[in-house]
mmCIF file with all atom_site columns, C-alpha atoms in Angstrom:
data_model
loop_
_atom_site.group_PDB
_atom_site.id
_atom_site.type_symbol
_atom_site.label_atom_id
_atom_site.label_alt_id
_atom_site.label_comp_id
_atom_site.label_asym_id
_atom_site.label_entity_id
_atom_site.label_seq_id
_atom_site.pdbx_PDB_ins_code
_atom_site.Cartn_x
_atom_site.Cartn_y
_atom_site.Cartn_z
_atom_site.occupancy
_atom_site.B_iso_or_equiv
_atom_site.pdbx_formal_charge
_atom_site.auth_seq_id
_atom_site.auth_comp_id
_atom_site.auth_asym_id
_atom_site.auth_atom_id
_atom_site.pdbx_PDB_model_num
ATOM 1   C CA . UNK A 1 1   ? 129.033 23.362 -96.890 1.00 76.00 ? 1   UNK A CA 1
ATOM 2   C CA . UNK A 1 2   ? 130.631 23.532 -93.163 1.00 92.00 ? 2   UNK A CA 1
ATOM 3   C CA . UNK A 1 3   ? 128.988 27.108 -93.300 1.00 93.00 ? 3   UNK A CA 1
ATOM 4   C CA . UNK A 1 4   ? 125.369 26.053 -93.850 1.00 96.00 ? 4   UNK A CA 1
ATOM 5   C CA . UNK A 1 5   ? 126.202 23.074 -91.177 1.00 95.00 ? 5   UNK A CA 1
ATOM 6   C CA . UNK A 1 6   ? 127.094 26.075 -88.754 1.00 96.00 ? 6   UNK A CA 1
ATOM 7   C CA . UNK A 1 7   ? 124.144 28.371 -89.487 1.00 97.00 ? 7   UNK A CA 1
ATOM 8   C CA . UNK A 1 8   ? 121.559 25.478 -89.626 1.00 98.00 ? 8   UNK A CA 1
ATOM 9   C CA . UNK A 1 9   ? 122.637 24.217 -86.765 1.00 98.00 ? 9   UNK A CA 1
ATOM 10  C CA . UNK A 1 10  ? 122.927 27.274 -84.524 1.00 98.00 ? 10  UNK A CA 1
ATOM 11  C CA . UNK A 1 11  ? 119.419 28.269 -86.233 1.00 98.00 ? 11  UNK A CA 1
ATOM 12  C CA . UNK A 1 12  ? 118.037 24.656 -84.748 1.00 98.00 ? 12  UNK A CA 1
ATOM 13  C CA . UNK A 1 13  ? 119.951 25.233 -81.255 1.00 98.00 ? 13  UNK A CA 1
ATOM 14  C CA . UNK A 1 14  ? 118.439 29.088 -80.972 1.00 97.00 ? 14  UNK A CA 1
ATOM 15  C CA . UNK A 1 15  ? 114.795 27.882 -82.021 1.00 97.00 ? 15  UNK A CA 1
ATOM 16  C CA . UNK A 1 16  ? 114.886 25.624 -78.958 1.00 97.00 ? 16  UNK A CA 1
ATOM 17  C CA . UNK A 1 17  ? 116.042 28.145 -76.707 1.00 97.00 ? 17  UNK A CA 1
ATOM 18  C CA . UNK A 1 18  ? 112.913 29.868 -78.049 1.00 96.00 ? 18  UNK A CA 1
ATOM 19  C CA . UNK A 1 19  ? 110.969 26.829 -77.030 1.00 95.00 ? 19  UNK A CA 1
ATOM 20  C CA . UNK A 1 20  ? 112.574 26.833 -73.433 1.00 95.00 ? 20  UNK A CA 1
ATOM 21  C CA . UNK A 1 21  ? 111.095 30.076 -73.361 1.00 96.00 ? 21  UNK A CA 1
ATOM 22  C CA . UNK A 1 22  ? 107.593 29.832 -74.475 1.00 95.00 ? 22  UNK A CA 1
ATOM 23  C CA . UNK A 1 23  ? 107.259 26.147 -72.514 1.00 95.00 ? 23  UNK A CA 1
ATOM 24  C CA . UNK A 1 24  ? 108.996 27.363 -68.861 1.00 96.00 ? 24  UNK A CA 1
ATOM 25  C CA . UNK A 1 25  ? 107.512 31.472 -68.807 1.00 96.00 ? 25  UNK A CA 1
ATOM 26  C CA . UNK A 1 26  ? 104.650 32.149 -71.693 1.00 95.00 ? 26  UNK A CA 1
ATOM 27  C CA . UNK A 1 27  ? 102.827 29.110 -71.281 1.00 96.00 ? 27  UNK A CA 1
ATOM 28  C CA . UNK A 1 28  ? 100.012 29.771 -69.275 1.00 96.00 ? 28  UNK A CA 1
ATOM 29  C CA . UNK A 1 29  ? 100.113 33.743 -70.780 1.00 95.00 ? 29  UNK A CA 1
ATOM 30  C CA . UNK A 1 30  ? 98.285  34.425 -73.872 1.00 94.00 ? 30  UNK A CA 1
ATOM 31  C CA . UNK A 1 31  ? 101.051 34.543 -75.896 1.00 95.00 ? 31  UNK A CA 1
ATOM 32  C CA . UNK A 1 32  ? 101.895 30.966 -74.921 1.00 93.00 ? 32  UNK A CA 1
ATOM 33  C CA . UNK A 1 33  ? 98.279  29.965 -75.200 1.00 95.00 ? 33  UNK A CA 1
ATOM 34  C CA . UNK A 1 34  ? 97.880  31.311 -78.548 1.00 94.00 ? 34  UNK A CA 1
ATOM 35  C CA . UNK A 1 35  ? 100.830 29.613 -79.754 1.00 92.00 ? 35  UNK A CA 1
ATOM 36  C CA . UNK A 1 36  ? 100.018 26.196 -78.647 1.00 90.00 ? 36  UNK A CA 1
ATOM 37  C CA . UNK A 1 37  ? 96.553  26.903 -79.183 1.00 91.00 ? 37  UNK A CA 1
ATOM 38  C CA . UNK A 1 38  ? 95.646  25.698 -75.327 1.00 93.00 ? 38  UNK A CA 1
ATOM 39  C CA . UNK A 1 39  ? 92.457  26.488 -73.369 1.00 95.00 ? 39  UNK A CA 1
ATOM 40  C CA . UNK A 1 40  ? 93.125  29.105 -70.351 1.00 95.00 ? 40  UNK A CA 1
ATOM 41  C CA . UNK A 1 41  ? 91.907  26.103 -67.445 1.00 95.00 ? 41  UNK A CA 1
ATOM 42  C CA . UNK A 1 42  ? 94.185  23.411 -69.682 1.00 95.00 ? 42  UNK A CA 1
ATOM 43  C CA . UNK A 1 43  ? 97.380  25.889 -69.620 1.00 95.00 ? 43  UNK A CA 1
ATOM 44  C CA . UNK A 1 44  ? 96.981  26.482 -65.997 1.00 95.00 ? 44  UNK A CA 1
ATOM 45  C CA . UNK A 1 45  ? 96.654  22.929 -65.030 1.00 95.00 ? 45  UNK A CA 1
ATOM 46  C CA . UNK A 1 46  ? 99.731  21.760 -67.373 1.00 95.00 ? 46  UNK A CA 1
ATOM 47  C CA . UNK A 1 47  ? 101.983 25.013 -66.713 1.00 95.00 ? 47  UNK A CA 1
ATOM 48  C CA . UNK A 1 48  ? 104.428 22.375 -64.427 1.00 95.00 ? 48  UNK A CA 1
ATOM 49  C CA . UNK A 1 49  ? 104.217 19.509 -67.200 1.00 94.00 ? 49  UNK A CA 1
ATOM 50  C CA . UNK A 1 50  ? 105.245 22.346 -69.827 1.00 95.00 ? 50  UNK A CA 1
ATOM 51  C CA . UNK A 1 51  ? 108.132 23.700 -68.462 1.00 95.00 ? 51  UNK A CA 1
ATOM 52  C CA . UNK A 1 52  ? 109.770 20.566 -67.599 1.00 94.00 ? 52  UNK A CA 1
ATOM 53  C CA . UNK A 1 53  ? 109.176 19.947 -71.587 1.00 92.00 ? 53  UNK A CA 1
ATOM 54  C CA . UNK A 1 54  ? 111.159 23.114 -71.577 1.00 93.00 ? 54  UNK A CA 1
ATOM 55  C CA . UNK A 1 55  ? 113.855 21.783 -69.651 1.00 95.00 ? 55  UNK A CA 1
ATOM 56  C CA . UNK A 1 56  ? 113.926 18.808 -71.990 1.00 93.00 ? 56  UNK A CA 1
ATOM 57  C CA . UNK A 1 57  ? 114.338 20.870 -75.512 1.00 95.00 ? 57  UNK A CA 1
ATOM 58  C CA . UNK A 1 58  ? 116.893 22.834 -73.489 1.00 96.00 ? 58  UNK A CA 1
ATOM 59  C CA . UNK A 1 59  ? 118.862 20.016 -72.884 1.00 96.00 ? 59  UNK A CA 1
ATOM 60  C CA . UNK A 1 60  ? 119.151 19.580 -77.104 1.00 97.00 ? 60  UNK A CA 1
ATOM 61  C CA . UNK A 1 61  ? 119.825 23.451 -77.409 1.00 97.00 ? 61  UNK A CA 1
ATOM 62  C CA . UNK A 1 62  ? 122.815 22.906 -74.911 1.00 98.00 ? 62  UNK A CA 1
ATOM 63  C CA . UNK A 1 63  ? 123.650 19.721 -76.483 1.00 98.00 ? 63  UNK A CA 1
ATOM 64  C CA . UNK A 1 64  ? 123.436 21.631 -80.108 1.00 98.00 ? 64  UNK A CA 1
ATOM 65  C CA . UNK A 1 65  ? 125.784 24.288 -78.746 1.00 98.00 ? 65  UNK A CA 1
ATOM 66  C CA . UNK A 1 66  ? 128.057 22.276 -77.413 1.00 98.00 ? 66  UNK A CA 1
ATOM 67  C CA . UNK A 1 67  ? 128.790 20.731 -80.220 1.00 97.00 ? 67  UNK A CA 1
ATOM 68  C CA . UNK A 1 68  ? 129.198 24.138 -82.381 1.00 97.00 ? 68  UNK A CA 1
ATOM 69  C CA . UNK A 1 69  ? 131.573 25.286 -79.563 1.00 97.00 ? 69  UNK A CA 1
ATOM 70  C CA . UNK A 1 70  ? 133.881 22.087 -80.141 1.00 96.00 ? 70  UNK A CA 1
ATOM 71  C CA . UNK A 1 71  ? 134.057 22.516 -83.662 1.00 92.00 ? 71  UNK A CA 1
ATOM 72  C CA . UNK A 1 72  ? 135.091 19.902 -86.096 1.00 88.00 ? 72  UNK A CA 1
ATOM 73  C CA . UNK A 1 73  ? 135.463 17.812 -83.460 1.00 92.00 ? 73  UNK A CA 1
ATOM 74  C CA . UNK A 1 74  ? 131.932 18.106 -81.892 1.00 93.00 ? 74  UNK A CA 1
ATOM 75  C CA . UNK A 1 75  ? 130.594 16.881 -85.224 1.00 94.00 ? 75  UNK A CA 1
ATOM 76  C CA . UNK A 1 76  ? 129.665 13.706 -83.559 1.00 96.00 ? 76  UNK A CA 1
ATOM 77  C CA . UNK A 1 77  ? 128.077 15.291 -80.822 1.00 97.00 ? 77  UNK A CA 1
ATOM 78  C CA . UNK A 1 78  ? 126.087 17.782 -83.049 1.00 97.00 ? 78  UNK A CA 1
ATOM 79  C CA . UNK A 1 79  ? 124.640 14.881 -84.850 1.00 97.00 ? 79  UNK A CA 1
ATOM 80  C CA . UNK A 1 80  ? 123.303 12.957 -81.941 1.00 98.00 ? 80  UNK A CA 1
ATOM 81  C CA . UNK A 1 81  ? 122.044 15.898 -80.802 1.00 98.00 ? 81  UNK A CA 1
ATOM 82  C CA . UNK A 1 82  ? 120.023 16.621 -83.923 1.00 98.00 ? 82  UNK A CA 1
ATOM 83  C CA . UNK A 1 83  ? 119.356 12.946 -84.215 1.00 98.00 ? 83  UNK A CA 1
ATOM 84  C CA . UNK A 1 84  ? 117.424 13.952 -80.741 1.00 97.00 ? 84  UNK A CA 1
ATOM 85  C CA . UNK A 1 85  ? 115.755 17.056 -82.482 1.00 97.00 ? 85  UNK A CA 1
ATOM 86  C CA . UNK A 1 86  ? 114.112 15.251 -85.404 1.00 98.00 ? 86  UNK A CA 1
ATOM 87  C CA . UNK A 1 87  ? 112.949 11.835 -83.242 1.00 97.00 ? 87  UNK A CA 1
ATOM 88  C CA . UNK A 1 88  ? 111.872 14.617 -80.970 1.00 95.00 ? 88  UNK A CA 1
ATOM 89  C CA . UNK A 1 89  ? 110.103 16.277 -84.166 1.00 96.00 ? 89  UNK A CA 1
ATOM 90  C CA . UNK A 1 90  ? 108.411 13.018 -85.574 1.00 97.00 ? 90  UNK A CA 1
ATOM 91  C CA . UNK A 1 91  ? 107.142 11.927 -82.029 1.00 96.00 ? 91  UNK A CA 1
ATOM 92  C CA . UNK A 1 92  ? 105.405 14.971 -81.547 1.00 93.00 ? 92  UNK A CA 1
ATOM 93  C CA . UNK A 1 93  ? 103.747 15.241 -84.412 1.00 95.00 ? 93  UNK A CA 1
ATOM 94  C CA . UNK A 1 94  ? 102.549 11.660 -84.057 1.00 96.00 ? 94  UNK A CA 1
ATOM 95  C CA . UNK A 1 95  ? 101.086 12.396 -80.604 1.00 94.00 ? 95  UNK A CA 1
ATOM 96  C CA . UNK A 1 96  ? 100.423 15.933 -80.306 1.00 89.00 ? 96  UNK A CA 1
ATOM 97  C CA . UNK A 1 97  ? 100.154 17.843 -83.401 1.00 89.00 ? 97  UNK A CA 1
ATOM 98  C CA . UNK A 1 98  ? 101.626 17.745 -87.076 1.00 93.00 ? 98  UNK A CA 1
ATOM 99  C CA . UNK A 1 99  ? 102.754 21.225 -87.128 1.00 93.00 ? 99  UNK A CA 1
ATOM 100 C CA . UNK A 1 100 ? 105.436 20.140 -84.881 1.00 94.00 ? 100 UNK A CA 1
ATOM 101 C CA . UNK A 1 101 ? 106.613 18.105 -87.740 1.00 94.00 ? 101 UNK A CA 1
ATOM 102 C CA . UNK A 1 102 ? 107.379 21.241 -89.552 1.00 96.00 ? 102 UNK A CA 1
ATOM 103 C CA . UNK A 1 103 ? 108.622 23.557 -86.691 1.00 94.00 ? 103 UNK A CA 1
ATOM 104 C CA . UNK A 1 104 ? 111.386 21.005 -85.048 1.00 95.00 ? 104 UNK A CA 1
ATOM 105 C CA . UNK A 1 105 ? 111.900 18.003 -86.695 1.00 97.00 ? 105 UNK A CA 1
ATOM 106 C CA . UNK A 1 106 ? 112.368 19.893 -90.611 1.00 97.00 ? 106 UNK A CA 1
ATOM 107 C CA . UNK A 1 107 ? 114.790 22.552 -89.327 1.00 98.00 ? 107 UNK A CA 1
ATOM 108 C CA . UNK A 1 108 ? 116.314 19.564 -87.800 1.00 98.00 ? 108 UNK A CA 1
ATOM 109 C CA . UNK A 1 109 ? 116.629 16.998 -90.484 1.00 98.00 ? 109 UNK A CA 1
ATOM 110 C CA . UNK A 1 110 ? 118.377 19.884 -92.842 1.00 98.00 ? 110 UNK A CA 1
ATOM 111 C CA . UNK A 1 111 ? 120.721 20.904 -90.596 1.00 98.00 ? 111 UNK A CA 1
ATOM 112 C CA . UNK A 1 112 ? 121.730 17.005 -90.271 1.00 98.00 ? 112 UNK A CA 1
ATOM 113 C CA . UNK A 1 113 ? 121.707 16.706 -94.142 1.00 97.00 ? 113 UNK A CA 1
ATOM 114 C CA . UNK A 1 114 ? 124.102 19.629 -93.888 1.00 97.00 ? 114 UNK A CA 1
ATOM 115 C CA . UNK A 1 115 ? 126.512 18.310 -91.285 1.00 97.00 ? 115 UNK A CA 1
ATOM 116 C CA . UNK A 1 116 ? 126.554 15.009 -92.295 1.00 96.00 ? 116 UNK A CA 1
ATOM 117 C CA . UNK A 1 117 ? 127.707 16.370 -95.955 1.00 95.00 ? 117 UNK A CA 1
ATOM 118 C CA . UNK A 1 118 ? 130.115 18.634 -94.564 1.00 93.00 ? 118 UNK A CA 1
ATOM 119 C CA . UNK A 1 119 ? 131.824 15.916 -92.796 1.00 83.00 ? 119 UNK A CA 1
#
């Protein structure tokens, strides 16, 4: 079980570094826009807004790998921090869109399931 608490948690902490990316450079570019499925004008005005949402979900990345790098002991740490992810998860889907529901906060949620039953 500590296995699948490693792999779905690195998974989680690599799929925001993914989201640093997209938020901070591709925003505003069509693959950004296409992704997020923004207007061109909307992108452009929000390009300074989205990358300091970058900066957020890098924040849990870090946090996330952190917490792999302490090991066992980081287990605490690696919980918060995915504690983060899902809330993170739920609220956006509440105000923004649902399929964030299924892109942070899921991925989330099962690699806490995982680390809180290999602890």
């Amino acid at each position: 079980m500590e296995l699948i608490a490693i792999v779905t948690t690195a998974f989680v902490a690599l799929l925001h570094v993914y989201i640093i990316y997209i938020e901070m450079f591709l925003w505003d570019k069509p693959k950004g826009i296409k992704i997020f499925g923004l207007k061109p004008d909307f992108a452009k005005a929000s390009k300074v807004m989205a990358a300091n949402q970058g900066l957020y979900n890098g924040f849990l990345a870090a946090g996330l790998l952190w917490g792999l790098w302490l090991g066992v002991a980081g287990s605490q740490v690696t919980v918060f921090f995915l504690l983060c992810v899902v809330i993170a998860g739920v609220y956006g889907a509440i105000t923004s869109s649902k399929k964030i529901l299924y892109v942070q906060a899921l991925p989330g949620l099962i690699a806490l399931i995982a680390v809180l039953a290999a602890a």
